[in-house]
Amino acid sequence: MVQQSDENYLTTAEVARRLKVKPETIYAYVSRGQLTSVRARGRRGSLFAAADVERLASRTVDHPGVVERIESELSLLADDELYYRGHSVRDLATTQSVESVAQLLWTGLLDESEPFPAPPDVVALARTAMDVAPPGARMTDQLRIAVAVLGAGDPMRFDLAPESVVLAARRLLGVLIEALPGEAGEGTFGGRLWPKLSTRSPEPRVLEAAAILLADHGLAVSTVAARVAASARANLYSVVSAGLGALDGHYHGAATTLAYRFLDRALRDPVEVLSDQLRSGEPVPGFGHRIYQQRDPRAEALFELVAGEPVMETVRVITGQLAGFPNSDLAVAAMMHAYGFRPDAGEALFALARIIGWTAHALEEYAEPGLRFRALGVYTGPAVT
């Protein structure tokens, strides 16, 4: 027993307030061995060591939603700038190919790299899978189906050696681009993907830059999903499928489409459309960010590449009316309008680019202990009887 006056102990009610849970949840912690209770002398109820409570609080309340700290050598977001392995993403977007940046993220080496391979038999399998999608399916739906089928068709998919994963990722990207509906392109990533997204004269350097800017962005929700799958030693195709699943949400991958549609309306009368959007009470698509405070460096870099296009006048009018700053979703939407991309092209570009980042995170996760992600469930149901 402990003295009632012992300030190093907390009552059940005090613990519940500190952890922001119901009192019955405290007893669930005790049953799991996460907290130890002692009897209070001279009164009813249990007491809990303050130090134990604080340790539990640091894992649940102070870091809500975080499974554990994840160390990564890949992306740094600091002072409203983005870096891949210490290289400014702005510089990479204007000086490097997508293949070279992929090599940087996967291996740490910024070397010239050959175009992603696309074996004809594997492309044929991916196209057959994409044809299963019903009419009107988005390109990301076709990508999702193709990734699952390509995984089933790769008997070596469980080889998780770094060199094997890199080879599989290169082939996966090459095959997906080649298999998408549309005319066949040539050259590197941008040249091969362009005719799948637009019928206008190719500007592959702009598409390359956009893909580089979108390739990775720290622990975004889809990246966390990919890392959780990798921690279970899921193969690369399953890791990518996990990322694509999380990307499908309207808070994440679909944000570019929302920005595209908003900008499409705004081209006719930007002030009126902006006024209607504000009146609706819904956020203005393509503005603000959870991490960046004053600017999104990806948006700035992409806006510079399309600065001379007519759509940028509409962008300038809208941004001039708002206190916030435009993000990469609006920049991608502006690029889509500038070059006549199909309406679902932004999501497809985002997905293909982010496969590069998910692969890099999977390689990191494969080097960590398996199954290290285990969220702490806080029971909030009825009391145990």
mmCIF file of C-alpha atoms in Angstrom:
data_model
loop_
_atom_site.group_PDB
_atom_site.id
_atom_site.type_symbol
_atom_site.label_atom_id
_atom_site.label_comp_id
_atom_site.label_asym_id
_atom_site.label_seq_id
_atom_site.Cartn_x
_atom_site.Cartn_y
_atom_site.Cartn_z
ATOM 1 C CA MET A 1 0.000 0.000 0.000
ATOM 2 C CA VAL A 2 1.004 3.626 -0.478
ATOM 3 C CA GLN A 3 0.344 6.744 1.486
ATOM 4 C CA GLN A 4 -2.571 8.864 0.256
ATOM 5 C CA SER A 5 -0.344 11.911 0.219
ATOM 6 C CA ASP A 6 2.275 10.363 -2.040
ATOM 7 C CA GLU A 7 2.469 12.834 -4.937
ATOM 8 C CA ASN A 8 4.190 10.247 -7.160
ATOM 9 C CA TYR A 9 0.917 8.378 -7.608
ATOM 10 C CA LEU A 10 -2.252 9.274 -9.508
ATOM 11 C CA THR A 11 -5.844 8.198 -9.006
ATOM 12 C CA THR A 12 -7.845 6.441 -11.712
ATOM 13 C CA ALA A 13 -9.665 9.685 -12.558
ATOM 14 C CA GLU A 14 -6.384 11.596 -12.810
ATOM 15 C CA VAL A 15 -4.883 8.945 -15.083
ATOM 16 C CA ALA A 16 -7.991 9.000 -17.287
ATOM 17 C CA ARG A 17 -7.684 12.783 -17.660
ATOM 18 C CA ARG A 18 -3.976 12.564 -18.403
ATOM 19 C CA LEU A 19 -4.401 9.876 -21.060
ATOM 20 C CA LYS A 20 -7.696 11.305 -22.337
ATOM 21 C CA VAL A 21 -9.484 7.958 -22.090
ATOM 22 C CA LYS A 22 -12.403 6.532 -20.150
ATOM 23 C CA PRO A 23 -11.763 5.081 -16.664
ATOM 24 C CA GLU A 24 -12.613 1.556 -17.857
ATOM 25 C CA THR A 25 -9.793 1.844 -20.396
ATOM 26 C CA ILE A 26 -7.354 2.221 -17.501
ATOM 27 C CA TYR A 27 -8.276 -1.236 -16.273
ATOM 28 C CA ALA A 28 -7.739 -2.609 -19.772
ATOM 29 C CA TYR A 29 -4.202 -1.209 -19.587
ATOM 30 C CA VAL A 30 -3.738 -2.990 -16.264
ATOM 31 C CA SER A 31 -4.981 -6.304 -17.673
ATOM 32 C CA ARG A 32 -2.450 -6.005 -20.535
ATOM 33 C CA GLY A 33 0.382 -5.246 -18.138
ATOM 34 C CA GLN A 34 0.848 -1.710 -19.476
ATOM 35 C CA LEU A 35 0.061 -0.161 -16.101
ATOM 36 C CA THR A 36 0.397 -1.481 -12.556
ATOM 37 C CA SER A 37 -2.142 -0.512 -9.904
ATOM 38 C CA VAL A 38 -1.633 -0.398 -6.123
ATOM 39 C CA ARG A 39 -4.179 -0.081 -3.352
ATOM 40 C CA ALA A 40 -4.490 3.285 -1.656
ATOM 41 C CA ARG A 41 -4.314 3.226 2.150
ATOM 42 C CA GLY A 42 -7.377 4.521 3.895
ATOM 43 C CA ARG A 43 -9.629 4.927 0.866
ATOM 44 C CA ARG A 44 -11.206 2.983 -1.964
ATOM 45 C CA GLY A 45 -9.754 2.799 -5.422
ATOM 46 C CA SER A 46 -6.401 2.207 -7.032
ATOM 47 C CA LEU A 47 -3.355 4.377 -7.553
ATOM 48 C CA PHE A 48 -0.886 4.372 -10.423
ATOM 49 C CA ALA A 49 2.752 5.417 -10.491
ATOM 50 C CA ALA A 50 3.028 8.801 -12.192
ATOM 51 C CA ALA A 51 6.200 7.753 -14.013
ATOM 52 C CA ASP A 52 4.418 4.740 -15.554
ATOM 53 C CA VAL A 53 1.528 6.919 -16.631
ATOM 54 C CA GLU A 54 3.861 9.405 -18.292
ATOM 55 C CA ARG A 55 5.630 6.649 -20.189
ATOM 56 C CA LEU A 56 2.311 5.397 -21.505
ATOM 57 C CA ALA A 57 1.181 8.939 -22.314
ATOM 58 C CA SER A 58 4.267 9.523 -24.455
ATOM 59 C CA ARG A 59 3.243 6.533 -26.589
ATOM 60 C CA THR A 60 -0.447 7.351 -26.910
ATOM 61 C CA VAL A 61 -1.516 10.899 -26.208
ATOM 62 C CA ASP A 62 1.509 13.034 -26.999
ATOM 63 C CA HIS A 63 2.017 11.339 -30.364
ATOM 64 C CA PRO A 64 -1.490 10.449 -31.558
ATOM 65 C CA GLY A 65 -1.543 8.100 -34.543
ATOM 66 C CA VAL A 66 2.199 7.525 -34.576
ATOM 67 C CA VAL A 67 3.247 3.911 -34.303
ATOM 68 C CA GLU A 68 6.884 4.708 -33.682
ATOM 69 C CA ARG A 69 9.545 7.138 -34.860
ATOM 70 C CA ILE A 70 10.621 6.184 -38.369
ATOM 71 C CA GLU A 71 14.142 7.090 -39.348
ATOM 72 C CA SER A 72 14.696 7.660 -43.056
ATOM 73 C CA GLU A 73 17.552 8.871 -45.245
ATOM 74 C CA LEU A 74 15.277 9.730 -48.150
ATOM 75 C CA SER A 75 13.411 13.038 -47.853
ATOM 76 C CA LEU A 76 13.951 16.121 -45.740
ATOM 77 C CA LEU A 77 11.282 18.816 -45.439
ATOM 78 C CA ALA A 78 12.867 21.846 -43.783
ATOM 79 C CA ASP A 79 12.374 25.602 -44.009
ATOM 80 C CA ASP A 80 9.788 25.206 -46.779
ATOM 81 C CA GLU A 81 12.234 23.275 -48.944
ATOM 82 C CA LEU A 82 12.348 19.627 -49.997
ATOM 83 C CA TYR A 83 15.493 17.516 -50.377
ATOM 84 C CA TYR A 84 16.110 13.962 -51.614
ATOM 85 C CA ARG A 85 19.151 12.497 -49.845
ATOM 86 C CA GLY A 86 20.533 16.015 -49.360
ATOM 87 C CA HIS A 87 19.865 17.192 -52.938
ATOM 88 C CA SER A 88 17.460 20.088 -53.506
ATOM 89 C CA VAL A 89 14.391 18.778 -55.313
ATOM 90 C CA ARG A 90 14.226 22.028 -57.294
ATOM 91 C CA ASP A 91 17.702 21.386 -58.679
ATOM 92 C CA LEU A 92 16.964 17.743 -59.392
ATOM 93 C CA ALA A 93 13.766 18.631 -61.260
ATOM 94 C CA THR A 94 15.607 20.893 -63.698
ATOM 95 C CA THR A 95 18.858 18.972 -64.176
ATOM 96 C CA GLN A 96 18.148 15.250 -63.818
ATOM 97 C CA SER A 97 16.043 12.540 -65.442
ATOM 98 C CA VAL A 98 13.384 10.618 -63.565
ATOM 99 C CA GLU A 99 15.453 7.462 -63.945
ATOM 100 C CA SER A 100 18.481 9.126 -62.315
ATOM 101 C CA VAL A 101 16.442 10.476 -59.405
ATOM 102 C CA ALA A 102 14.905 7.044 -58.915
ATOM 103 C CA GLN A 103 18.419 5.622 -58.740
ATOM 104 C CA LEU A 104 19.318 8.278 -56.163
ATOM 105 C CA LEU A 105 16.364 7.414 -53.942
ATOM 106 C CA TRP A 106 16.852 3.659 -54.317
ATOM 107 C CA THR A 107 20.621 3.392 -54.002
ATOM 108 C CA GLY A 108 21.941 6.772 -52.876
ATOM 109 C CA LEU A 109 23.837 7.199 -56.148
ATOM 110 C CA LEU A 110 22.930 10.001 -58.566
ATOM 111 C CA ASP A 111 24.061 8.235 -61.723
ATOM 112 C CA GLU A 112 22.885 8.270 -65.297
ATOM 113 C CA SER A 113 20.401 5.466 -65.690
ATOM 114 C CA GLU A 114 18.895 3.669 -68.670
ATOM 115 C CA PRO A 115 15.166 4.005 -69.448
ATOM 116 C CA PHE A 116 12.917 1.724 -67.441
ATOM 117 C CA PRO A 117 12.627 -1.622 -69.285
ATOM 118 C CA ALA A 118 9.314 -2.870 -70.661
ATOM 119 C CA PRO A 119 9.508 -6.537 -71.774
ATOM 120 C CA PRO A 120 6.809 -7.067 -74.459
ATOM 121 C CA ASP A 121 5.343 -10.190 -72.834
ATOM 122 C CA VAL A 122 4.965 -8.444 -69.485
ATOM 123 C CA VAL A 123 3.449 -5.368 -71.192
ATOM 124 C CA ALA A 124 0.920 -7.653 -72.877
ATOM 125 C CA LEU A 125 -0.047 -9.112 -69.491
ATOM 126 C CA ALA A 126 -0.496 -5.618 -68.020
ATOM 127 C CA ARG A 127 -2.649 -4.515 -70.957
ATOM 128 C CA THR A 128 -4.841 -7.580 -70.613
ATOM 129 C CA ALA A 129 -5.313 -6.735 -66.940
ATOM 130 C CA MET A 130 -6.125 -3.085 -67.693
ATOM 131 C CA ASP A 131 -8.730 -4.165 -70.252
ATOM 132 C CA VAL A 132 -10.720 -5.746 -67.434
ATOM 133 C CA ALA A 133 -11.522 -2.280 -66.067
ATOM 134 C CA PRO A 134 -15.017 -1.098 -67.077
ATOM 135 C CA PRO A 135 -15.491 1.843 -69.453
ATOM 136 C CA GLY A 136 -14.905 5.133 -67.713
ATOM 137 C CA ALA A 137 -12.420 3.688 -65.218
ATOM 138 C CA ARG A 138 -9.657 6.087 -64.244
ATOM 139 C CA MET A 139 -6.076 5.482 -65.225
ATOM 140 C CA THR A 140 -5.220 4.886 -61.561
ATOM 141 C CA ASP A 141 -7.854 2.132 -61.479
ATOM 142 C CA GLN A 142 -6.118 0.513 -64.434
ATOM 143 C CA LEU A 143 -2.748 0.871 -62.727
ATOM 144 C CA ARG A 144 -4.080 -0.713 -59.555
ATOM 145 C CA ILE A 145 -5.419 -3.740 -61.427
ATOM 146 C CA ALA A 146 -2.254 -4.122 -63.475
ATOM 147 C CA VAL A 147 0.036 -4.018 -60.431
ATOM 148 C CA ALA A 148 -1.891 -6.847 -58.769
ATOM 149 C CA VAL A 149 -1.803 -9.002 -61.901
ATOM 150 C CA LEU A 150 1.865 -8.273 -62.601
ATOM 151 C CA GLY A 151 2.676 -9.361 -59.058
ATOM 152 C CA ALA A 152 0.796 -12.623 -59.542
ATOM 153 C CA GLY A 153 2.726 -13.169 -62.760
ATOM 154 C CA ASP A 154 6.180 -12.649 -61.268
ATOM 155 C CA PRO A 155 7.432 -15.892 -59.687
ATOM 156 C CA MET A 156 10.460 -14.048 -58.251
ATOM 157 C CA ARG A 157 8.421 -11.393 -56.451
ATOM 158 C CA PHE A 158 9.432 -12.715 -53.025
ATOM 159 C CA ASP A 159 13.111 -12.037 -53.638
ATOM 160 C CA LEU A 160 13.577 -9.003 -51.372
ATOM 161 C CA ALA A 161 17.304 -8.520 -51.932
ATOM 162 C CA PRO A 162 17.900 -4.808 -52.678
ATOM 163 C CA GLU A 163 19.231 -5.454 -56.181
ATOM 164 C CA SER A 164 16.220 -7.607 -57.022
ATOM 165 C CA VAL A 165 13.751 -5.042 -55.682
ATOM 166 C CA VAL A 166 15.362 -2.264 -57.738
ATOM 167 C CA LEU A 167 15.204 -4.380 -60.891
ATOM 168 C CA ALA A 168 11.552 -5.214 -60.208
ATOM 169 C CA ALA A 169 10.704 -1.541 -59.618
ATOM 170 C CA ARG A 170 12.392 -0.430 -62.838
ATOM 171 C CA ARG A 171 10.527 -3.073 -64.815
ATOM 172 C CA LEU A 172 7.223 -2.312 -63.094
ATOM 173 C CA LEU A 173 7.414 1.388 -63.962
ATOM 174 C CA GLY A 174 8.441 0.723 -67.552
ATOM 175 C CA VAL A 175 5.680 -1.814 -68.075
ATOM 176 C CA LEU A 176 2.948 0.328 -66.505
ATOM 177 C CA ILE A 177 3.821 3.330 -68.677
ATOM 178 C CA GLU A 178 3.981 1.219 -71.839
ATOM 179 C CA ALA A 179 0.724 -0.603 -71.075
ATOM 180 C CA LEU A 180 -1.425 2.480 -70.464
ATOM 181 C CA PRO A 181 -3.919 3.241 -73.260
ATOM 182 C CA GLY A 182 -2.701 5.668 -75.878
ATOM 183 C CA GLU A 183 0.015 6.071 -78.447
ATOM 184 C CA ALA A 184 3.460 4.716 -77.690
ATOM 185 C CA GLY A 185 6.073 7.283 -76.716
ATOM 186 C CA GLU A 186 9.825 7.065 -76.824
ATOM 187 C CA GLY A 187 12.890 8.057 -74.856
ATOM 188 C CA THR A 188 12.915 8.353 -71.085
ATOM 189 C CA PHE A 189 10.047 8.546 -68.575
ATOM 190 C CA GLY A 190 8.570 11.842 -69.786
ATOM 191 C CA GLY A 191 8.742 11.078 -73.481
ATOM 192 C CA ARG A 192 7.151 7.652 -73.066
ATOM 193 C CA LEU A 193 4.386 8.820 -70.756
ATOM 194 C CA TRP A 194 3.423 12.039 -72.571
ATOM 195 C CA PRO A 195 1.270 10.555 -75.391
ATOM 196 C CA LYS A 196 -0.638 8.542 -72.785
ATOM 197 C CA LEU A 197 -1.755 11.787 -71.141
ATOM 198 C CA SER A 198 -2.024 14.345 -73.941
ATOM 199 C CA THR A 199 -2.426 14.563 -77.724
ATOM 200 C CA ARG A 200 -0.507 17.835 -77.924
ATOM 201 C CA SER A 201 3.084 18.294 -79.000
ATOM 202 C CA PRO A 202 5.279 16.645 -76.356
ATOM 203 C CA GLU A 203 7.049 18.659 -73.669
ATOM 204 C CA PRO A 204 8.626 15.719 -71.848
ATOM 205 C CA ARG A 205 10.955 17.874 -69.745
ATOM 206 C CA VAL A 206 7.969 19.428 -67.947
ATOM 207 C CA LEU A 207 6.488 15.993 -67.261
ATOM 208 C CA GLU A 208 9.860 14.740 -66.045
ATOM 209 C CA ALA A 209 10.165 17.665 -63.641
ATOM 210 C CA ALA A 210 6.659 17.092 -62.265
ATOM 211 C CA ALA A 211 7.373 13.404 -61.651
ATOM 212 C CA ILE A 212 10.621 14.220 -59.850
ATOM 213 C CA LEU A 213 8.884 16.805 -57.663
ATOM 214 C CA LEU A 214 6.206 14.256 -56.707
ATOM 215 C CA ALA A 215 8.396 11.159 -56.296
ATOM 216 C CA ASP A 216 8.622 11.314 -52.504
ATOM 217 C CA HIS A 217 7.442 13.527 -49.685
ATOM 218 C CA GLY A 218 8.438 12.033 -46.382
ATOM 219 C CA LEU A 219 5.926 9.964 -44.454
ATOM 220 C CA ALA A 220 2.771 10.803 -46.360
ATOM 221 C CA VAL A 221 -0.163 8.525 -45.585
ATOM 222 C CA SER A 222 0.356 6.330 -48.672
ATOM 223 C CA THR A 223 4.044 5.994 -47.831
ATOM 224 C CA VAL A 224 3.229 4.871 -44.297
ATOM 225 C CA ALA A 225 0.842 2.297 -45.774
ATOM 226 C CA ALA A 226 3.618 1.075 -48.059
ATOM 227 C CA ARG A 227 6.098 0.858 -45.190
ATOM 228 C CA VAL A 228 3.661 -1.089 -43.015
ATOM 229 C CA ALA A 229 3.237 -3.602 -45.835
ATOM 230 C CA ALA A 230 7.003 -3.800 -46.287
ATOM 231 C CA SER A 231 7.470 -4.376 -42.564
ATOM 232 C CA ALA A 232 5.395 -7.542 -42.959
ATOM 233 C CA ARG A 233 7.795 -8.485 -45.778
ATOM 234 C CA ALA A 234 5.167 -8.022 -48.453
ATOM 235 C CA ASN A 235 6.709 -8.121 -51.920
ATOM 236 C CA LEU A 236 7.171 -4.943 -53.969
ATOM 237 C CA TYR A 237 3.911 -5.356 -55.906
ATOM 238 C CA SER A 238 1.954 -5.661 -52.663
ATOM 239 C CA VAL A 239 3.801 -2.677 -51.205
ATOM 240 C CA VAL A 240 2.849 -0.609 -54.254
ATOM 241 C CA SER A 241 -0.739 -1.891 -54.016
ATOM 242 C CA ALA A 242 -0.890 -0.733 -50.391
ATOM 243 C CA GLY A 243 0.357 2.694 -51.429
ATOM 244 C CA LEU A 244 -2.131 2.897 -54.294
ATOM 245 C CA GLY A 245 -4.957 1.996 -51.944
ATOM 246 C CA ALA A 246 -4.157 4.873 -49.598
ATOM 247 C CA LEU A 247 -3.530 7.181 -52.551
ATOM 248 C CA ASP A 248 -7.101 6.675 -53.737
ATOM 249 C CA GLY A 249 -8.533 8.859 -50.967
ATOM 250 C CA HIS A 250 -9.793 12.340 -51.827
ATOM 251 C CA TYR A 251 -7.499 13.821 -49.181
ATOM 252 C CA HIS A 252 -4.439 12.460 -50.971
ATOM 253 C CA GLY A 253 -4.127 11.298 -54.588
ATOM 254 C CA ALA A 254 -7.469 12.690 -55.737
ATOM 255 C CA ALA A 255 -6.493 16.200 -54.621
ATOM 256 C CA THR A 256 -4.978 16.938 -58.032
ATOM 257 C CA THR A 257 -8.266 16.094 -59.748
ATOM 258 C CA LEU A 258 -10.186 18.388 -57.402
ATOM 259 C CA ALA A 259 -7.726 21.185 -58.156
ATOM 260 C CA TYR A 260 -8.000 20.482 -61.884
ATOM 261 C CA ARG A 261 -11.800 20.750 -61.819
ATOM 262 C CA PHE A 262 -11.688 23.921 -59.749
ATOM 263 C CA LEU A 263 -9.191 25.507 -62.133
ATOM 264 C CA ASP A 264 -11.289 24.381 -65.114
ATOM 265 C CA ARG A 265 -14.248 26.380 -63.771
ATOM 266 C CA ALA A 266 -12.033 29.303 -62.826
ATOM 267 C CA LEU A 267 -10.685 29.712 -66.364
ATOM 268 C CA ARG A 268 -13.968 31.390 -67.338
ATOM 269 C CA ASP A 269 -14.280 33.785 -64.388
ATOM 270 C CA PRO A 270 -11.726 33.192 -61.610
ATOM 271 C CA VAL A 271 -13.121 35.701 -59.138
ATOM 272 C CA GLU A 272 -16.695 34.467 -59.416
ATOM 273 C CA VAL A 273 -15.676 30.813 -59.111
ATOM 274 C CA LEU A 274 -13.448 31.590 -56.145
ATOM 275 C CA SER A 275 -16.286 33.504 -54.497
ATOM 276 C CA ASP A 276 -18.645 30.560 -54.991
ATOM 277 C CA GLN A 277 -16.072 28.184 -53.528
ATOM 278 C CA LEU A 278 -15.584 30.348 -50.446
ATOM 279 C CA ARG A 279 -19.342 30.706 -50.017
ATOM 280 C CA SER A 280 -19.733 26.921 -50.035
ATOM 281 C CA GLY A 281 -17.595 26.706 -46.911
ATOM 282 C CA GLU A 282 -15.361 24.083 -48.533
ATOM 283 C CA PRO A 283 -11.572 24.601 -48.740
ATOM 284 C CA VAL A 284 -10.216 26.047 -51.961
ATOM 285 C CA PRO A 285 -8.579 23.122 -53.794
ATOM 286 C CA GLY A 286 -4.859 23.414 -54.317
ATOM 287 C CA PHE A 287 -4.075 25.786 -51.445
ATOM 288 C CA GLY A 288 -2.255 25.380 -48.134
ATOM 289 C CA HIS A 289 -0.305 22.504 -46.670
ATOM 290 C CA ARG A 290 0.047 20.677 -43.354
ATOM 291 C CA ILE A 291 3.848 21.007 -43.277
ATOM 292 C CA TYR A 292 4.884 23.959 -45.417
ATOM 293 C CA GLN A 293 4.265 27.318 -43.781
ATOM 294 C CA GLN A 294 4.823 29.990 -46.429
ATOM 295 C CA ARG A 295 5.279 28.201 -49.761
ATOM 296 C CA ASP A 296 5.320 24.808 -51.427
ATOM 297 C CA PRO A 297 8.680 24.486 -53.228
ATOM 298 C CA ARG A 298 7.282 21.879 -55.606
ATOM 299 C CA ALA A 299 4.551 24.251 -56.741
ATOM 300 C CA GLU A 300 6.991 27.101 -57.222
ATOM 301 C CA ALA A 301 9.308 24.950 -59.346
ATOM 302 C CA LEU A 302 6.479 23.680 -61.545
ATOM 303 C CA PHE A 303 4.903 27.130 -61.951
ATOM 304 C CA GLU A 304 8.246 28.397 -63.240
ATOM 305 C CA LEU A 305 8.211 25.754 -65.967
ATOM 306 C CA VAL A 306 4.737 26.745 -67.204
ATOM 307 C CA ALA A 307 5.101 30.465 -66.505
ATOM 308 C CA GLY A 308 4.373 31.510 -70.092
ATOM 309 C CA GLU A 309 1.181 29.489 -70.484
ATOM 310 C CA PRO A 310 -2.220 31.306 -70.558
ATOM 311 C CA VAL A 311 -3.550 29.290 -67.597
ATOM 312 C CA MET A 312 -1.042 31.018 -65.348
ATOM 313 C CA GLU A 313 -2.985 34.283 -65.601
ATOM 314 C CA THR A 314 -5.936 32.565 -63.938
ATOM 315 C CA VAL A 315 -3.603 31.137 -61.294
ATOM 316 C CA ARG A 316 -2.211 34.617 -60.601
ATOM 317 C CA VAL A 317 -5.695 36.081 -60.209
ATOM 318 C CA ILE A 318 -6.756 33.367 -57.755
ATOM 319 C CA THR A 319 -3.580 33.473 -55.683
ATOM 320 C CA GLY A 320 -3.795 37.264 -55.571
ATOM 321 C CA GLN A 321 -7.190 37.004 -53.867
ATOM 322 C CA LEU A 322 -6.177 34.559 -51.147
ATOM 323 C CA ALA A 323 -3.916 34.848 -48.137
ATOM 324 C CA GLY A 324 -2.755 31.250 -48.414
ATOM 325 C CA PHE A 325 -0.236 29.804 -50.848
ATOM 326 C CA PRO A 326 -0.762 27.368 -53.741
ATOM 327 C CA ASN A 327 0.472 23.811 -53.355
ATOM 328 C CA SER A 328 1.661 21.146 -55.776
ATOM 329 C CA ASP A 329 -1.916 20.043 -56.528
ATOM 330 C CA LEU A 330 -2.726 23.395 -58.106
ATOM 331 C CA ALA A 331 0.614 23.434 -59.923
ATOM 332 C CA VAL A 332 -0.043 19.998 -61.432
ATOM 333 C CA ALA A 333 -3.563 21.124 -62.364
ATOM 334 C CA ALA A 334 -2.103 24.183 -64.104
ATOM 335 C CA MET A 335 0.307 21.954 -66.031
ATOM 336 C CA MET A 336 -2.578 19.700 -67.054
ATOM 337 C CA HIS A 337 -4.566 22.635 -68.444
ATOM 338 C CA ALA A 338 -1.501 24.141 -70.097
ATOM 339 C CA TYR A 339 -0.835 21.020 -72.155
ATOM 340 C CA GLY A 340 -4.309 19.557 -72.562
ATOM 341 C CA PHE A 341 -3.861 16.539 -70.314
ATOM 342 C CA ARG A 342 -6.805 14.220 -69.799
ATOM 343 C CA PRO A 343 -8.698 14.979 -66.561
ATOM 344 C CA ASP A 344 -7.418 11.913 -64.685
ATOM 345 C CA ALA A 345 -3.801 12.404 -65.775
ATOM 346 C CA GLY A 346 -2.759 14.138 -62.562
ATOM 347 C CA GLU A 347 -3.661 11.175 -60.386
ATOM 348 C CA ALA A 348 -1.906 8.765 -62.748
ATOM 349 C CA LEU A 349 1.239 10.886 -62.822
ATOM 350 C CA PHE A 350 1.175 11.142 -59.019
ATOM 351 C CA ALA A 351 0.799 7.374 -58.685
ATOM 352 C CA LEU A 352 3.598 6.534 -61.116
ATOM 353 C CA ALA A 353 5.943 9.079 -59.541
ATOM 354 C CA ARG A 354 5.178 7.949 -56.018
ATOM 355 C CA ILE A 355 5.949 4.309 -56.908
ATOM 356 C CA ILE A 356 9.556 5.524 -56.976
ATOM 357 C CA GLY A 357 9.274 6.805 -53.413
ATOM 358 C CA TRP A 358 7.384 3.780 -52.115
ATOM 359 C CA THR A 359 10.089 1.519 -53.500
ATOM 360 C CA ALA A 360 12.768 3.539 -51.713
ATOM 361 C CA HIS A 361 10.850 3.330 -48.433
ATOM 362 C CA ALA A 362 10.291 -0.400 -48.916
ATOM 363 C CA LEU A 363 14.036 -0.888 -49.339
ATOM 364 C CA GLU A 364 14.602 0.941 -46.052
ATOM 365 C CA GLU A 365 11.906 -1.056 -44.311
ATOM 366 C CA TYR A 366 13.222 -4.404 -45.550
ATOM 367 C CA ALA A 367 16.438 -3.588 -43.685
ATOM 368 C CA GLU A 368 14.547 -3.079 -40.401
ATOM 369 C CA PRO A 369 13.210 -5.750 -38.035
ATOM 370 C CA GLY A 370 10.027 -7.271 -39.416
ATOM 371 C CA LEU A 371 6.564 -6.472 -38.079
ATOM 372 C CA ARG A 372 7.788 -3.516 -36.038
ATOM 373 C CA PHE A 373 4.542 -1.594 -36.626
ATOM 374 C CA ARG A 374 2.025 -2.382 -33.923
ATOM 375 C CA ALA A 375 -0.331 0.413 -32.984
ATOM 376 C CA LEU A 376 -1.505 0.549 -29.381
ATOM 377 C CA GLY A 377 -5.236 0.016 -29.361
ATOM 378 C CA VAL A 378 -7.118 1.969 -26.699
ATOM 379 C CA TYR A 379 -10.268 0.131 -25.707
ATOM 380 C CA THR A 380 -13.281 2.424 -25.331
ATOM 381 C CA GLY A 381 -16.093 -0.138 -25.262
ATOM 382 C CA PRO A 382 -18.298 -1.293 -22.389
ATOM 383 C CA ALA A 383 -16.737 -2.177 -19.077
ATOM 384 C CA VAL A 384 -15.730 -5.782 -18.605
ATOM 385 C CA THR A 385 -18.326 -7.719 -16.614
#
